[in-house]
Amino acid sequence: MIPFLDLKGLNAQYRAELIEACTRVIDSGWYIQGNECREFDKEFAQYCGTKYAIGVANGLDALILILRAYKELGIMNGGDEVIVPSNTYIASILAISQNNLVPVLVEPDINTYLIDPSKIEEKITSKTKAIMPVHLYGQTCEMDAINAIAKKHKLKVIEDSAQSHGAHFGDKRSGNLGDASGFSFYPGKNLGALGDGGAVTTNDETLANTIKALGNYGSHKKYENLYKGINSRLDEMQAAMLRVKLRYLDNEVEKRREITNYYLQNIKNENIILPTVRSEDNHVWHLFVIRVKNRDELQNYLHVNGIQTLIHYPIPSHKQKAYTEWNDENYPISEQIHNEVLSLPISGVQSLEDTMKIVEIVNGFIK
């Protein structure tokens, strides 16, 4: 079986360096918010091109803490609205709900699967305080248009960069395209830890300091608490792992682009809709997502032929039981996407032989 993602093989490339990093942490005797976290924050901020990066426990917490900080700073209040794409992973929406804010869903572009800037302004009200573009599957949103809308209406722009580590838009990277950004380092990400982890990036010093305190029990100084905070800190061991893997992130992206280029050039099946790419450096290919009308039939066909695939994501957020208040609403573009998408295998250790086999079998699928 060709795996969807060979995590064991991916991390085996860096085995010696990861072991050395583990040993360094063990021998340091400092396991929470030590040197590894401090150095990773600096290195990740430098990589993204931002002034600040704050390691947190996971990607969901990264988004929750950005919004919470804006509330503490008086920029947002309970009941305010945040615009978010209707086809995103539910974490983007949960972060808004967790802060007693109101998610306002906007349909994506059917070709890119990214939030459609032309549909944003019609959803803006007097309660709107932010836009949350999600760089889904690894491709950056149309940030020029989104930032122009935000500037016009005096809104914050909060990037969900959970899948877009290293992606560019113009001369800037994901994480440096708005007012703040949330990253996930879940193991399957292009920059993945060996456990959970996340980070916030921003150029706003006040916001950065507020987030750092909020994630540390609301404390900026030991035993002094400015806020009713939470415990959301990047683990020292995971920070050490991420420091190793960050050095190889651009190489990982280039390998993914090689696989993608082969897919794009050689998948010749009229039943299948291939991804649309605006510019090569806009996309880091966290996922290679195709669309096909009879998705479940194709997935079963590929499984029988030894190819593991996944669906990102089978149920749209507005149809989830968690949001029963939305269950009767219709977002036809999102529903079509969720019913048709299928993610093919892709990773930095996927061989050309396996890639060729996948293409051959996909091309043999008859509707």
mmCIF file with all atom_site columns, N, CA and C in Angstrom, residues 289-328:
data_model
loop_
_atom_site.group_PDB
_atom_site.id
_atom_site.type_symbol
_atom_site.label_atom_id
_atom_site.label_alt_id
_atom_site.label_comp_id
_atom_site.label_asym_id
_atom_site.label_entity_id
_atom_site.label_seq_id
_atom_site.pdbx_PDB_ins_code
_atom_site.Cartn_x
_atom_site.Cartn_y
_atom_site.Cartn_z
_atom_site.occupancy
_atom_site.B_iso_or_equiv
_atom_site.pdbx_formal_charge
_atom_site.auth_seq_id
_atom_site.auth_comp_id
_atom_site.auth_asym_id
_atom_site.auth_atom_id
_atom_site.pdbx_PDB_model_num
ATOM 1   N N  . VAL A 1 289 ? -5.120  18.074 -3.805 1.00 0.00 ? 289 VAL A N  1
ATOM 2   C CA . VAL A 1 289 ? -6.549  17.770 -3.754 1.00 0.00 ? 289 VAL A CA 1
ATOM 3   C C  . VAL A 1 289 ? -7.158  17.822 -5.145 1.00 0.00 ? 289 VAL A C  1
ATOM 4   N N  . ILE A 1 290 ? -7.743  16.708 -5.553 1.00 0.00 ? 290 ILE A N  1
ATOM 5   C CA . ILE A 1 290 ? -8.468  16.643 -6.816 1.00 0.00 ? 290 ILE A CA 1
ATOM 6   C C  . ILE A 1 290 ? -9.963  16.630 -6.528 1.00 0.00 ? 290 ILE A C  1
ATOM 7   N N  . ARG A 1 291 ? -10.763 16.857 -7.585 1.00 0.00 ? 291 ARG A N  1
ATOM 8   C CA . ARG A 1 291 ? -12.212 16.741 -7.452 1.00 0.00 ? 291 ARG A CA 1
ATOM 9   C C  . ARG A 1 291 ? -12.745 15.796 -8.507 1.00 0.00 ? 291 ARG A C  1
ATOM 10  N N  . VAL A 1 292 ? -13.747 15.010 -8.101 1.00 0.00 ? 292 VAL A N  1
ATOM 11  C CA . VAL A 1 292 ? -14.376 14.073 -9.021 1.00 0.00 ? 292 VAL A CA 1
ATOM 12  C C  . VAL A 1 292 ? -15.805 13.827 -8.532 1.00 0.00 ? 292 VAL A C  1
ATOM 13  N N  . LYS A 1 293 ? -16.732 13.702 -9.455 1.00 0.00 ? 293 LYS A N  1
ATOM 14  C CA . LYS A 1 293 ? -18.146 13.565 -9.098 1.00 0.00 ? 293 LYS A CA 1
ATOM 15  C C  . LYS A 1 293 ? -18.397 12.339 -8.222 1.00 0.00 ? 293 LYS A C  1
ATOM 16  N N  . ASN A 1 294 ? -17.873 11.197 -8.643 1.00 0.00 ? 294 ASN A N  1
ATOM 17  C CA . ASN A 1 294 ? -18.083 9.963  -7.880 1.00 0.00 ? 294 ASN A CA 1
ATOM 18  C C  . ASN A 1 294 ? -16.854 9.673  -7.015 1.00 0.00 ? 294 ASN A C  1
ATOM 19  N N  . ARG A 1 295 ? -16.621 10.581 -6.065 1.00 0.00 ? 295 ARG A N  1
ATOM 20  C CA . ARG A 1 295 ? -15.441 10.539 -5.217 1.00 0.00 ? 295 ARG A CA 1
ATOM 21  C C  . ARG A 1 295 ? -15.274 9.223  -4.460 1.00 0.00 ? 295 ARG A C  1
ATOM 22  N N  . ASP A 1 296 ? -16.349 8.734  -3.852 1.00 0.00 ? 296 ASP A N  1
ATOM 23  C CA . ASP A 1 296 ? -16.238 7.519  -3.043 1.00 0.00 ? 296 ASP A CA 1
ATOM 24  C C  . ASP A 1 296 ? -15.866 6.317  -3.894 1.00 0.00 ? 296 ASP A C  1
ATOM 25  N N  . GLU A 1 297 ? -16.372 6.283  -5.120 1.00 0.00 ? 297 GLU A N  1
ATOM 26  C CA . GLU A 1 297 ? -16.027 5.196  -6.036 1.00 0.00 ? 297 GLU A CA 1
ATOM 27  C C  . GLU A 1 297 ? -14.553 5.245  -6.404 1.00 0.00 ? 297 GLU A C  1
ATOM 28  N N  . LEU A 1 298 ? -14.047 6.452  -6.656 1.00 0.00 ? 298 LEU A N  1
ATOM 29  C CA . LEU A 1 298 ? -12.624 6.603  -6.967 1.00 0.00 ? 298 LEU A CA 1
ATOM 30  C C  . LEU A 1 298 ? -11.766 6.223  -5.772 1.00 0.00 ? 298 LEU A C  1
ATOM 31  N N  . GLN A 1 299 ? -12.143 6.661  -4.586 1.00 0.00 ? 299 GLN A N  1
ATOM 32  C CA . GLN A 1 299 ? -11.354 6.330  -3.402 1.00 0.00 ? 299 GLN A CA 1
ATOM 33  C C  . GLN A 1 299 ? -11.283 4.822  -3.192 1.00 0.00 ? 299 GLN A C  1
ATOM 34  N N  . ASN A 1 300 ? -12.408 4.139  -3.370 1.00 0.00 ? 300 ASN A N  1
ATOM 35  C CA . ASN A 1 300 ? -12.414 2.686  -3.216 1.00 0.00 ? 300 ASN A CA 1
ATOM 36  C C  . ASN A 1 300 ? -11.548 2.018  -4.283 1.00 0.00 ? 300 ASN A C  1
ATOM 37  N N  . TYR A 1 301 ? -11.636 2.498  -5.509 1.00 0.00 ? 301 TYR A N  1
ATOM 38  C CA . TYR A 1 301 ? -10.816 1.973  -6.613 1.00 0.00 ? 301 TYR A CA 1
ATOM 39  C C  . TYR A 1 301 ? -9.328  2.121  -6.304 1.00 0.00 ? 301 TYR A C  1
ATOM 40  N N  . LEU A 1 302 ? -8.942  3.273  -5.779 1.00 0.00 ? 302 LEU A N  1
ATOM 41  C CA . LEU A 1 302 ? -7.533  3.487  -5.449 1.00 0.00 ? 302 LEU A CA 1
ATOM 42  C C  . LEU A 1 302 ? -7.097  2.596  -4.286 1.00 0.00 ? 302 LEU A C  1
ATOM 43  N N  . HIS A 1 303 ? -7.966  2.418  -3.300 1.00 0.00 ? 303 HIS A N  1
ATOM 44  C CA . HIS A 1 303 ? -7.641  1.548  -2.166 1.00 0.00 ? 303 HIS A CA 1
ATOM 45  C C  . HIS A 1 303 ? -7.421  0.107  -2.634 1.00 0.00 ? 303 HIS A C  1
ATOM 46  N N  . VAL A 1 304 ? -8.308  -0.370 -3.478 1.00 0.00 ? 304 VAL A N  1
ATOM 47  C CA . VAL A 1 304 ? -8.182  -1.738 -4.012 1.00 0.00 ? 304 VAL A CA 1
ATOM 48  C C  . VAL A 1 304 ? -6.871  -1.898 -4.776 1.00 0.00 ? 304 VAL A C  1
ATOM 49  N N  . ASN A 1 305 ? -6.417  -0.814 -5.384 1.00 0.00 ? 305 ASN A N  1
ATOM 50  C CA . ASN A 1 305 ? -5.180  -0.851 -6.155 1.00 0.00 ? 305 ASN A CA 1
ATOM 51  C C  . ASN A 1 305 ? -3.954  -0.406 -5.356 1.00 0.00 ? 305 ASN A C  1
ATOM 52  N N  . GLY A 1 306 ? -4.095  -0.378 -4.033 1.00 0.00 ? 306 GLY A N  1
ATOM 53  C CA . GLY A 1 306 ? -2.936  -0.169 -3.173 1.00 0.00 ? 306 GLY A CA 1
ATOM 54  C C  . GLY A 1 306 ? -2.526  1.270  -2.958 1.00 0.00 ? 306 GLY A C  1
ATOM 55  N N  . ILE A 1 307 ? -3.475  2.204  -3.025 1.00 0.00 ? 307 ILE A N  1
ATOM 56  C CA . ILE A 1 307 ? -3.155  3.615  -2.820 1.00 0.00 ? 307 ILE A CA 1
ATOM 57  C C  . ILE A 1 307 ? -4.068  4.181  -1.730 1.00 0.00 ? 307 ILE A C  1
ATOM 58  N N  . GLN A 1 308 ? -3.453  4.699  -0.676 1.00 0.00 ? 308 GLN A N  1
ATOM 59  C CA . GLN A 1 308 ? -4.214  5.291  0.421  1.00 0.00 ? 308 GLN A CA 1
ATOM 60  C C  . GLN A 1 308 ? -4.506  6.759  0.109  1.00 0.00 ? 308 GLN A C  1
ATOM 61  N N  . THR A 1 309 ? -5.757  7.163  0.246  1.00 0.00 ? 309 THR A N  1
ATOM 62  C CA . THR A 1 309 ? -6.145  8.555  0.075  1.00 0.00 ? 309 THR A CA 1
ATOM 63  C C  . THR A 1 309 ? -6.962  9.008  1.284  1.00 0.00 ? 309 THR A C  1
ATOM 64  N N  . LEU A 1 310 ? -7.115  10.312 1.430  1.00 0.00 ? 310 LEU A N  1
ATOM 65  C CA . LEU A 1 310 ? -7.937  10.869 2.510  1.00 0.00 ? 310 LEU A CA 1
ATOM 66  C C  . LEU A 1 310 ? -8.873  11.930 1.933  1.00 0.00 ? 310 LEU A C  1
ATOM 67  N N  . ILE A 1 311 ? -9.903  12.263 2.692  1.00 0.00 ? 311 ILE A N  1
ATOM 68  C CA . ILE A 1 311 ? -10.856 13.290 2.278  1.00 0.00 ? 311 ILE A CA 1
ATOM 69  C C  . ILE A 1 311 ? -10.718 14.480 3.225  1.00 0.00 ? 311 ILE A C  1
ATOM 70  N N  . HIS A 1 312 ? -10.374 15.639 2.662  1.00 0.00 ? 312 HIS A N  1
ATOM 71  C CA . HIS A 1 312 ? -10.248 16.875 3.445  1.00 0.00 ? 312 HIS A CA 1
ATOM 72  C C  . HIS A 1 312 ? -11.223 17.930 2.905  1.00 0.00 ? 312 HIS A C  1
ATOM 73  N N  . TYR A 1 313 ? -12.467 17.937 3.382  1.00 0.00 ? 313 TYR A N  1
ATOM 74  C CA . TYR A 1 313 ? -13.017 17.266 4.547  1.00 0.00 ? 313 TYR A CA 1
ATOM 75  C C  . TYR A 1 313 ? -14.392 16.753 4.144  1.00 0.00 ? 313 TYR A C  1
ATOM 76  N N  . PRO A 1 314 ? -14.875 15.639 4.719  1.00 0.00 ? 314 PRO A N  1
ATOM 77  C CA . PRO A 1 314 ? -16.121 15.039 4.229  1.00 0.00 ? 314 PRO A CA 1
ATOM 78  C C  . PRO A 1 314 ? -17.387 15.810 4.587  1.00 0.00 ? 314 PRO A C  1
ATOM 79  N N  . ILE A 1 315 ? -17.394 16.523 5.722  1.00 0.00 ? 315 ILE A N  1
ATOM 80  C CA . ILE A 1 315 ? -18.602 17.221 6.174  1.00 0.00 ? 315 ILE A CA 1
ATOM 81  C C  . ILE A 1 315 ? -18.280 18.699 6.379  1.00 0.00 ? 315 ILE A C  1
ATOM 82  N N  . PRO A 1 316 ? -18.979 19.603 5.692  1.00 0.00 ? 316 PRO A N  1
ATOM 83  C CA . PRO A 1 316 ? -18.738 21.038 5.910  1.00 0.00 ? 316 PRO A CA 1
ATOM 84  C C  . PRO A 1 316 ? -19.156 21.461 7.307  1.00 0.00 ? 316 PRO A C  1
ATOM 85  N N  . SER A 1 317 ? -18.562 22.527 7.779  1.00 0.00 ? 317 SER A N  1
ATOM 86  C CA . SER A 1 317 ? -18.819 22.973 9.157  1.00 0.00 ? 317 SER A CA 1
ATOM 87  C C  . SER A 1 317 ? -20.281 23.266 9.406  1.00 0.00 ? 317 SER A C  1
ATOM 88  N N  . HIS A 1 318 ? -20.971 23.825 8.415  1.00 0.00 ? 318 HIS A N  1
ATOM 89  C CA . HIS A 1 318 ? -22.373 24.200 8.647  1.00 0.00 ? 318 HIS A CA 1
ATOM 90  C C  . HIS A 1 318 ? -23.313 22.991 8.687  1.00 0.00 ? 318 HIS A C  1
ATOM 91  N N  . LYS A 1 319 ? -22.783 21.811 8.411  1.00 0.00 ? 319 LYS A N  1
ATOM 92  C CA . LYS A 1 319 ? -23.580 20.584 8.510  1.00 0.00 ? 319 LYS A CA 1
ATOM 93  C C  . LYS A 1 319 ? -23.175 19.738 9.723  1.00 0.00 ? 319 LYS A C  1
ATOM 94  N N  . GLN A 1 320 ? -22.255 20.233 10.525 1.00 0.00 ? 320 GLN A N  1
ATOM 95  C CA . GLN A 1 320 ? -21.814 19.504 11.706 1.00 0.00 ? 320 GLN A CA 1
ATOM 96  C C  . GLN A 1 320 ? -22.833 19.652 12.842 1.00 0.00 ? 320 GLN A C  1
ATOM 97  N N  . LYS A 1 321 ? -22.932 18.620 13.682 1.00 0.00 ? 321 LYS A N  1
ATOM 98  C CA . LYS A 1 321 ? -23.843 18.679 14.827 1.00 0.00 ? 321 LYS A CA 1
ATOM 99  C C  . LYS A 1 321 ? -23.424 19.772 15.806 1.00 0.00 ? 321 LYS A C  1
ATOM 100 N N  . ALA A 1 322 ? -22.143 20.101 15.813 1.00 0.00 ? 322 ALA A N  1
ATOM 101 C CA . ALA A 1 322 ? -21.658 21.155 16.710 1.00 0.00 ? 322 ALA A CA 1
ATOM 102 C C  . ALA A 1 322 ? -22.301 22.498 16.402 1.00 0.00 ? 322 ALA A C  1
ATOM 103 N N  . TYR A 1 323 ? -22.740 22.670 15.149 1.00 0.00 ? 323 TYR A N  1
ATOM 104 C CA . TYR A 1 323 ? -23.354 23.935 14.731 1.00 0.00 ? 323 TYR A CA 1
ATOM 105 C C  . TYR A 1 323 ? -24.757 23.665 14.183 1.00 0.00 ? 323 TYR A C  1
ATOM 106 N N  . THR A 1 324 ? -25.602 23.134 15.038 1.00 0.00 ? 324 THR A N  1
ATOM 107 C CA . THR A 1 324 ? -26.962 22.797 14.608 1.00 0.00 ? 324 THR A CA 1
ATOM 108 C C  . THR A 1 324 ? -27.733 24.028 14.130 1.00 0.00 ? 324 THR A C  1
ATOM 109 N N  . GLU A 1 325 ? -27.341 25.206 14.629 1.00 0.00 ? 325 GLU A N  1
ATOM 110 C CA . GLU A 1 325 ? -28.035 26.428 14.208 1.00 0.00 ? 325 GLU A CA 1
ATOM 111 C C  . GLU A 1 325 ? -27.825 26.729 12.722 1.00 0.00 ? 325 GLU A C  1
ATOM 112 N N  . TRP A 1 326 ? -26.823 26.087 12.105 1.00 0.00 ? 326 TRP A N  1
ATOM 113 C CA . TRP A 1 326 ? -26.530 26.309 10.684 1.00 0.00 ? 326 TRP A CA 1
ATOM 114 C C  . TRP A 1 326 ? -27.002 25.161 9.795  1.00 0.00 ? 326 TRP A C  1
ATOM 115 N N  . ASN A 1 327 ? -27.490 24.083 10.390 1.00 0.00 ? 327 ASN A N  1
ATOM 116 C CA . ASN A 1 327 ? -27.715 22.865 9.613  1.00 0.00 ? 327 ASN A CA 1
ATOM 117 C C  . ASN A 1 327 ? -28.680 23.030 8.459  1.00 0.00 ? 327 ASN A C  1
ATOM 118 N N  . ASP A 1 328 ? -29.589 23.981 8.538  1.00 0.00 ? 328 ASP A N  1
ATOM 119 C CA . ASP A 1 328 ? -30.558 24.196 7.465  1.00 0.00 ? 328 ASP A CA 1
ATOM 120 C C  . ASP A 1 328 ? -30.082 25.231 6.444  1.00 0.00 ? 328 ASP A C  1
#
